[in-house]
mmCIF file of C-alpha atoms and ligand atoms in Angstrom:
data_model
loop_
_atom_site.group_PDB
_atom_site.id
_atom_site.type_symbol
_atom_site.label_atom_id
_atom_site.label_comp_id
_atom_site.label_asym_id
_atom_site.label_seq_id
_atom_site.Cartn_x
_atom_site.Cartn_y
_atom_site.Cartn_z
ATOM 1 C CA MET A 1 -35.087 13.459 -29.161
ATOM 2 C CA LYS A 2 -36.294 10.135 -27.883
ATOM 3 C CA ASP A 3 -35.744 11.083 -24.229
ATOM 4 C CA GLN A 4 -37.497 14.419 -24.804
ATOM 5 C CA MET A 5 -40.582 12.519 -25.857
ATOM 6 C CA ILE A 6 -40.498 10.304 -22.785
ATOM 7 C CA VAL A 7 -39.917 13.309 -20.542
ATOM 8 C CA SER A 8 -42.935 15.221 -21.772
ATOM 9 C CA LYS A 9 -45.073 12.141 -21.271
ATOM 10 C CA GLN A 10 -43.933 11.839 -17.654
ATOM 11 C CA VAL A 11 -44.226 15.569 -16.913
ATOM 12 C CA GLY A 12 -47.944 15.107 -17.393
ATOM 13 C CA ARG A 13 -47.996 12.592 -14.557
ATOM 14 C CA THR A 14 -46.026 14.758 -12.122
ATOM 15 C CA PRO A 15 -47.127 18.400 -12.199
ATOM 16 C CA ARG A 16 -44.367 20.879 -11.324
ATOM 17 C CA SER A 17 -46.511 22.401 -8.599
ATOM 18 C CA THR A 18 -46.261 19.303 -6.388
ATOM 19 C CA PRO A 19 -44.464 19.845 -3.053
ATOM 20 C CA PRO A 20 -40.800 18.778 -2.733
ATOM 21 C CA GLN A 21 -40.566 15.016 -2.762
ATOM 22 C CA ASP A 22 -39.300 13.251 0.321
ATOM 23 C CA HIS A 23 -39.014 10.094 -1.754
ATOM 24 C CA LEU A 24 -36.997 10.527 -4.912
ATOM 25 C CA ILE A 25 -35.008 7.663 -6.403
ATOM 26 C CA VAL A 26 -33.074 8.196 -9.626
ATOM 27 C CA THR A 27 -31.390 5.123 -11.123
ATOM 28 C CA ILE A 28 -28.499 5.083 -13.574
ATOM 29 C CA ASP A 29 -27.654 1.790 -15.237
ATOM 30 C CA GLY A 30 -25.414 0.886 -18.143
ATOM 31 C CA PRO A 31 -22.230 -0.920 -19.124
ATOM 32 C CA ALA A 32 -18.743 -0.310 -17.717
ATOM 33 C CA GLY A 33 -16.957 2.821 -18.865
ATOM 34 C CA THR A 34 -19.981 4.998 -19.604
ATOM 35 C CA GLY A 35 -19.042 7.271 -16.701
ATOM 36 C CA LYS A 36 -22.019 6.258 -14.553
ATOM 37 C CA SER A 37 -20.206 6.664 -11.242
ATOM 38 C CA SER A 38 -18.799 10.144 -11.905
ATOM 39 C CA VAL A 39 -22.032 11.265 -13.555
ATOM 40 C CA GLY A 40 -24.177 9.839 -10.744
ATOM 41 C CA ARG A 41 -22.034 11.430 -8.073
ATOM 42 C CA MET A 42 -22.129 14.873 -9.711
ATOM 43 C CA LEU A 43 -25.845 14.604 -10.450
ATOM 44 C CA ALA A 44 -26.542 13.751 -6.808
ATOM 45 C CA LEU A 45 -24.444 16.693 -5.670
ATOM 46 C CA ARG A 46 -26.240 19.135 -7.963
ATOM 47 C CA LEU A 47 -29.660 17.875 -6.921
ATOM 48 C CA GLY A 48 -28.932 17.605 -3.201
ATOM 49 C CA LEU A 49 -29.498 13.833 -3.214
ATOM 50 C CA GLU A 50 -27.372 11.029 -1.777
ATOM 51 C CA PHE A 51 -25.339 8.747 -4.020
ATOM 52 C CA LEU A 52 -25.112 4.956 -3.991
ATOM 53 C CA ASP A 53 -22.345 3.212 -5.988
ATOM 54 C CA THR A 54 -23.485 -0.418 -6.092
ATOM 55 C CA GLY A 55 -20.477 -1.489 -8.182
ATOM 56 C CA ALA A 56 -18.378 -0.717 -5.093
ATOM 57 C CA MET A 57 -20.406 -3.289 -3.148
ATOM 58 C CA TYR A 58 -19.730 -6.018 -5.744
ATOM 59 C CA ARG A 59 -16.061 -5.007 -5.776
ATOM 60 C CA ALA A 60 -15.895 -5.161 -1.974
ATOM 61 C CA ALA A 61 -17.504 -8.608 -1.933
ATOM 62 C CA THR A 62 -14.951 -9.754 -4.520
ATOM 63 C CA ALA A 63 -12.002 -8.280 -2.620
ATOM 64 C CA ARG A 64 -13.184 -9.869 0.586
ATOM 65 C CA ALA A 65 -13.492 -13.299 -1.043
ATOM 66 C CA ILE A 66 -10.030 -13.028 -2.643
ATOM 67 C CA ASP A 67 -8.459 -11.872 0.612
ATOM 68 C CA ALA A 68 -10.123 -14.665 2.575
ATOM 69 C CA GLY A 69 -8.813 -17.212 0.056
ATOM 70 C CA VAL A 70 -12.195 -18.774 -0.728
ATOM 71 C CA SER A 71 -12.999 -20.125 -4.185
ATOM 72 C CA LEU A 72 -14.697 -17.404 -6.249
ATOM 73 C CA GLU A 73 -17.019 -20.082 -7.592
ATOM 74 C CA ASP A 74 -18.239 -21.066 -4.136
ATOM 75 C CA GLU A 75 -21.317 -18.876 -4.061
ATOM 76 C CA ASP A 76 -22.376 -19.726 -0.529
ATOM 77 C CA ALA A 77 -18.926 -18.860 0.819
ATOM 78 C CA VAL A 78 -18.722 -15.585 -1.171
ATOM 79 C CA ALA A 79 -22.261 -14.579 -0.191
ATOM 80 C CA GLY A 80 -21.620 -15.590 3.438
ATOM 81 C CA LEU A 81 -18.566 -13.327 3.613
ATOM 82 C CA ALA A 82 -20.547 -10.415 2.145
ATOM 83 C CA LEU A 83 -23.353 -10.944 4.634
ATOM 84 C CA GLU A 84 -20.925 -11.114 7.525
ATOM 85 C CA ALA A 85 -19.104 -7.970 6.289
ATOM 86 C CA ASP A 86 -22.332 -6.021 6.824
ATOM 87 C CA PHE A 87 -21.461 -3.409 4.185
ATOM 88 C CA HIS A 88 -22.343 0.142 5.146
ATOM 89 C CA PHE A 89 -21.556 3.555 3.733
ATOM 90 C CA ASP A 90 -20.281 6.575 5.615
ATOM 91 C CA TRP A 91 -22.650 9.186 4.165
ATOM 92 C CA GLN A 92 -20.620 12.068 5.570
ATOM 93 C CA THR A 93 -17.908 11.691 2.896
ATOM 94 C CA ASP A 94 -18.163 12.453 -0.825
ATOM 95 C CA PRO A 95 -18.439 9.939 -2.362
ATOM 96 C CA PRO A 96 -19.737 7.878 0.573
ATOM 97 C CA THR A 97 -16.996 5.563 1.872
ATOM 98 C CA LEU A 98 -17.750 1.856 1.841
ATOM 99 C CA LEU A 99 -17.203 0.198 5.222
ATOM 100 C CA ALA A 100 -16.873 -3.538 5.770
ATOM 101 C CA GLY A 101 -17.056 -4.718 9.347
ATOM 102 C CA GLY A 102 -16.985 -1.017 10.308
ATOM 103 C CA LYS A 103 -13.636 -0.360 8.533
ATOM 104 C CA PRO A 104 -13.114 1.679 5.329
ATOM 105 C CA TYR A 105 -12.623 -0.640 2.376
ATOM 106 C CA ASP A 106 -12.199 1.764 -0.529
ATOM 107 C CA ALA A 107 -8.484 1.455 -1.239
ATOM 108 C CA ARG A 108 -8.679 -2.176 -2.375
ATOM 109 C CA LEU A 109 -11.701 -1.829 -4.675
ATOM 110 C CA ARG A 110 -9.921 -0.762 -7.880
ATOM 111 C CA ASP A 111 -6.984 -3.204 -7.671
ATOM 112 C CA ASP A 112 -6.408 -5.210 -10.850
ATOM 113 C CA ASP A 113 -7.176 -8.603 -9.296
ATOM 114 C CA VAL A 114 -10.537 -7.300 -8.055
ATOM 115 C CA THR A 115 -11.382 -5.683 -11.409
ATOM 116 C CA ARG A 116 -10.554 -8.903 -13.265
ATOM 117 C CA ALA A 117 -12.670 -11.110 -10.984
ATOM 118 C CA VAL A 118 -15.658 -8.900 -10.162
ATOM 119 C CA SER A 119 -17.766 -9.588 -13.249
ATOM 120 C CA GLY A 120 -17.692 -13.363 -12.577
ATOM 121 C CA VAL A 121 -18.360 -12.906 -8.869
ATOM 122 C CA SER A 122 -21.269 -10.552 -9.514
ATOM 123 C CA ALA A 123 -22.982 -13.346 -11.467
ATOM 124 C CA LEU A 124 -23.357 -15.455 -8.279
ATOM 125 C CA ALA A 125 -27.055 -15.604 -7.443
ATOM 126 C CA ALA A 126 -26.551 -15.992 -3.680
ATOM 127 C CA LEU A 127 -24.340 -12.907 -3.564
ATOM 128 C CA ARG A 128 -26.786 -10.845 -5.620
ATOM 129 C CA GLU A 129 -29.529 -11.802 -3.200
ATOM 130 C CA VAL A 130 -27.499 -10.453 -0.262
ATOM 131 C CA LEU A 131 -26.489 -7.219 -2.005
ATOM 132 C CA VAL A 132 -29.872 -6.505 -3.602
ATOM 133 C CA ARG A 133 -31.502 -6.843 -0.175
ATOM 134 C CA LYS A 134 -28.925 -4.467 1.278
ATOM 135 C CA GLN A 135 -29.455 -1.942 -1.531
ATOM 136 C CA LYS A 136 -33.227 -1.981 -1.020
ATOM 137 C CA LEU A 137 -32.644 -1.361 2.686
ATOM 138 C CA ILE A 138 -30.311 1.546 1.892
ATOM 139 C CA GLY A 139 -33.007 2.946 -0.427
ATOM 140 C CA ALA A 140 -35.558 2.755 2.386
ATOM 141 C CA GLN A 141 -33.211 4.523 4.794
ATOM 142 C CA HIS A 142 -31.987 7.084 2.214
ATOM 143 C CA PRO A 143 -35.041 7.714 0.064
ATOM 144 C CA ARG A 144 -33.565 10.715 -1.792
ATOM 145 C CA LEU A 145 -30.988 8.833 -3.781
ATOM 146 C CA VAL A 146 -29.147 8.549 -7.078
ATOM 147 C CA SER A 147 -28.317 4.842 -7.377
ATOM 148 C CA GLU A 148 -25.900 3.575 -9.976
ATOM 149 C CA GLY A 149 -25.211 0.032 -11.241
ATOM 150 C CA ARG A 150 -26.476 -2.561 -13.723
ATOM 151 C CA ASP A 151 -29.827 -3.611 -12.236
ATOM 152 C CA GLN A 152 -30.921 -0.585 -10.239
ATOM 153 C CA GLY A 153 -33.886 0.379 -12.429
ATOM 154 C CA SER A 154 -34.814 -3.191 -13.352
ATOM 155 C CA VAL A 155 -34.458 -5.150 -10.089
ATOM 156 C CA VAL A 156 -33.553 -3.059 -7.037
ATOM 157 C CA PHE A 157 -35.736 0.023 -7.550
ATOM 158 C CA PRO A 158 -38.355 -0.930 -10.163
ATOM 159 C CA ASP A 159 -40.525 1.944 -8.896
ATOM 160 C CA ALA A 160 -37.784 4.572 -9.165
ATOM 161 C CA ASN A 161 -39.066 8.042 -10.079
ATOM 162 C CA ILE A 162 -36.642 8.413 -12.972
ATOM 163 C CA LYS A 163 -34.517 5.779 -14.683
ATOM 164 C CA PHE A 164 -31.564 6.466 -16.930
ATOM 165 C CA TYR A 165 -29.582 4.046 -19.056
ATOM 166 C CA LEU A 166 -26.211 5.332 -20.219
ATOM 167 C CA HIS A 167 -24.634 3.852 -23.280
ATOM 168 C CA ALA A 168 -21.471 4.426 -25.381
ATOM 169 C CA SER A 169 -19.583 2.394 -27.956
ATOM 170 C CA ALA A 170 -16.928 0.018 -26.595
ATOM 171 C CA ARG A 171 -14.248 1.964 -28.505
ATOM 172 C CA VAL A 172 -15.192 5.278 -26.909
ATOM 173 C CA ARG A 173 -15.341 3.682 -23.478
ATOM 174 C CA ALA A 174 -11.913 2.099 -24.009
ATOM 175 C CA GLU A 175 -10.479 5.466 -25.031
ATOM 176 C CA ARG A 176 -11.889 7.095 -21.899
ATOM 177 C CA ARG A 177 -10.471 4.370 -19.688
ATOM 178 C CA ALA A 178 -7.100 4.682 -21.459
ATOM 179 C CA ALA A 179 -7.032 8.426 -20.783
ATOM 180 C CA GLN A 180 -7.703 7.781 -17.073
ATOM 181 C CA LEU A 181 -4.945 5.168 -16.874
ATOM 182 C CA GLN A 182 -2.485 7.386 -18.742
ATOM 183 C CA GLU A 183 -3.080 10.100 -16.166
ATOM 184 C CA THR A 184 -1.790 7.729 -13.504
ATOM 185 C CA GLY A 185 1.276 6.976 -15.647
ATOM 186 C CA ARG A 186 0.240 3.449 -16.657
ATOM 187 C CA ALA A 187 0.924 1.941 -20.086
ATOM 188 C CA VAL A 188 -2.239 1.208 -22.069
ATOM 189 C CA ASP A 189 -3.295 -0.966 -24.976
ATOM 190 C CA ILE A 190 -6.587 0.450 -26.278
ATOM 191 C CA ASP A 191 -7.454 -2.643 -28.322
ATOM 192 C CA ALA A 192 -7.007 -4.850 -25.265
ATOM 193 C CA LEU A 193 -9.109 -2.472 -23.157
ATOM 194 C CA GLU A 194 -11.871 -2.503 -25.768
ATOM 195 C CA GLN A 195 -11.813 -6.307 -25.798
ATOM 196 C CA GLU A 196 -11.909 -6.390 -21.986
ATOM 197 C CA LEU A 197 -14.927 -4.064 -21.895
ATOM 198 C CA ASP A 198 -16.650 -6.085 -24.577
ATOM 199 C CA ASP A 199 -16.084 -9.307 -22.610
ATOM 200 C CA ARG A 200 -17.356 -7.691 -19.421
ATOM 201 C CA ASP A 201 -20.498 -6.371 -21.163
ATOM 202 C CA ARG A 202 -21.197 -9.831 -22.492
ATOM 203 C CA SER A 203 -20.682 -11.419 -19.090
ATOM 204 C CA ASP A 204 -22.768 -8.750 -17.274
ATOM 205 C CA ALA A 205 -25.591 -8.959 -19.843
ATOM 206 C CA GLY A 206 -25.552 -12.735 -20.237
ATOM 207 C CA ARG A 207 -25.838 -13.844 -16.620
ATOM 208 C CA ALA A 208 -29.041 -15.449 -15.410
ATOM 209 C CA VAL A 209 -29.591 -13.257 -12.340
ATOM 210 C CA GLY A 210 -29.765 -9.449 -12.411
ATOM 211 C CA PRO A 211 -28.262 -9.073 -15.888
ATOM 212 C CA LEU A 212 -27.247 -5.713 -17.290
ATOM 213 C CA LYS A 213 -30.470 -4.711 -19.009
ATOM 214 C CA LYS A 214 -32.129 -1.510 -20.093
ATOM 215 C CA PRO A 215 -35.319 -1.070 -18.037
ATOM 216 C CA GLU A 216 -38.263 -0.611 -20.392
ATOM 217 C CA ASP A 217 -39.145 2.758 -18.923
ATOM 218 C CA ALA A 218 -35.565 4.082 -18.869
ATOM 219 C CA ILE A 219 -34.400 7.183 -20.683
ATOM 220 C CA VAL A 220 -31.466 6.121 -22.853
ATOM 221 C CA ILE A 221 -28.556 8.513 -23.221
ATOM 222 C CA ASP A 222 -25.771 7.742 -25.677
ATOM 223 C CA THR A 223 -22.757 9.461 -24.155
ATOM 224 C CA SER A 224 -20.354 8.644 -27.034
ATOM 225 C CA SER A 225 -20.156 12.201 -28.323
ATOM 226 C CA LEU A 226 -20.971 14.053 -25.097
ATOM 227 C CA SER A 227 -18.603 15.524 -22.529
ATOM 228 C CA PHE A 228 -18.971 14.659 -18.858
ATOM 229 C CA GLU A 229 -20.563 18.082 -18.182
ATOM 230 C CA GLU A 230 -22.986 17.636 -21.077
ATOM 231 C CA VAL A 231 -24.154 14.284 -19.758
ATOM 232 C CA VAL A 232 -24.701 15.623 -16.236
ATOM 233 C CA ASP A 233 -26.480 18.722 -17.623
ATOM 234 C CA LYS A 234 -28.778 16.508 -19.655
ATOM 235 C CA LEU A 235 -29.714 14.263 -16.737
ATOM 236 C CA GLU A 236 -30.161 17.206 -14.389
ATOM 237 C CA LYS A 237 -32.493 18.895 -16.850
ATOM 238 C CA VAL A 238 -34.644 15.780 -17.133
ATOM 239 C CA VAL A 239 -34.919 15.388 -13.350
ATOM 240 C CA ARG A 240 -35.713 19.071 -12.761
ATOM 241 C CA ALA A 241 -38.408 18.938 -15.434
ATOM 242 C CA GLN A 242 -40.156 16.120 -13.637
ATOM 243 C CA VAL A 243 -39.871 16.688 -9.906
ATOM 244 C CA THR A 244 -39.806 19.451 -7.353
ATOM 245 C CA LEU A 245 -36.543 19.647 -5.442
ATOM 246 C CA ASP A 246 -36.152 21.504 -2.208
ATOM 247 C CA ALA A 247 -32.362 21.168 -1.883
ATOM 248 C CA PRO A 248 -30.101 24.002 -3.146
ATOM 249 C CA ALA A 249 -29.129 23.460 -6.766
ATOM 250 C CA GLY A 250 -25.543 23.399 -8.008
ATOM 251 C CA GLY A 251 -26.669 24.215 -11.560
ATOM 252 C CA GLU A 252 -28.717 27.128 -12.848
HETATM 253 O O1 LIG B 1 -19.473 -0.240 -12.025
HETATM 254 P P1 LIG B 1 -18.283 -1.094 -11.623
HETATM 255 O O2 LIG B 1 -17.264 -1.264 -12.710
HETATM 256 O O3 LIG B 1 -17.657 -0.655 -10.343
HETATM 257 O O4 LIG B 1 -18.915 -2.542 -11.349
HETATM 258 C C1 LIG B 1 -18.111 -3.624 -11.009
HETATM 259 C C2 LIG B 1 -18.763 -4.942 -11.436
HETATM 260 O O5 LIG B 1 -19.905 -5.180 -10.638
HETATM 261 C C3 LIG B 1 -19.190 -5.040 -12.894
HETATM 262 O O6 LIG B 1 -18.608 -6.178 -13.497
HETATM 263 C C4 LIG B 1 -20.678 -5.217 -12.859
HETATM 264 C C5 LIG B 1 -20.992 -5.563 -11.436
HETATM 265 N N1 LIG B 1 -22.205 -4.897 -10.958
HETATM 266 C C6 LIG B 1 -23.368 -5.610 -10.982
HETATM 267 O O7 LIG B 1 -23.374 -6.755 -11.430
HETATM 268 N N2 LIG B 1 -24.503 -5.049 -10.502
HETATM 269 C C7 LIG B 1 -24.504 -3.795 -10.016
HETATM 270 N N3 LIG B 1 -25.633 -3.265 -9.540
HETATM 271 C C8 LIG B 1 -23.304 -3.042 -10.003
HETATM 272 C C9 LIG B 1 -22.162 -3.626 -10.499
#
């Protein structure tokens, strides 16, 4: 209901008869486990936009620091390694493959040591400065973009055409994560996962620089009782109501 109200207000600003937009940035922010990456990727595919997973950049910076053996509290060293890595994406793959120093880096990003350390590393101001600058540059070079993270609507793309904030209870998010892990044959403790997510939310929201925060003009979607398809449908509907797209649509 709430997002419907916001949508109709914004439709007034952007008449449907406008020509297809060559600049269209859609941001999706929210805590871990709300399905932002999968939703963002599918939304981009349906709308014919490119997709930027900024969490992958923080994970890559973390992996690089761990692998180089530098202290994860040494922000100049961590930021220096990220700068030197010159992160790029190969936009020909789906999802785009993250390259560091020209080499694919994806395989390492979801390892447990990286997942455990990334929230702390992503609080380092010097690192955020490097990655935010890079993300803005990517946005300038790929101006038809769905960008997903924690600070995309608030810091990186404050002028984004449409901002979403996905939310779900920690319990629901833990159950989703457990289902994913069970698929790969791993043992799971839902209570521990819920606690882990809760801790990560607190750390992501409490940091001084680029905290997880709902942008004031974001459309909030509680995904707790929605399926993946329902969430993507909802977002797609909002975007199509507000802008003119020239790319072929995956949906109706
Ligand atoms: O979305 P994810 O789980 O891959 O994100 C990994 C970590 O990176 C998470 O702890 C939050 C952080 N992050 C961030 O601080 N800012 C972003 N724009 C994206 C992710």
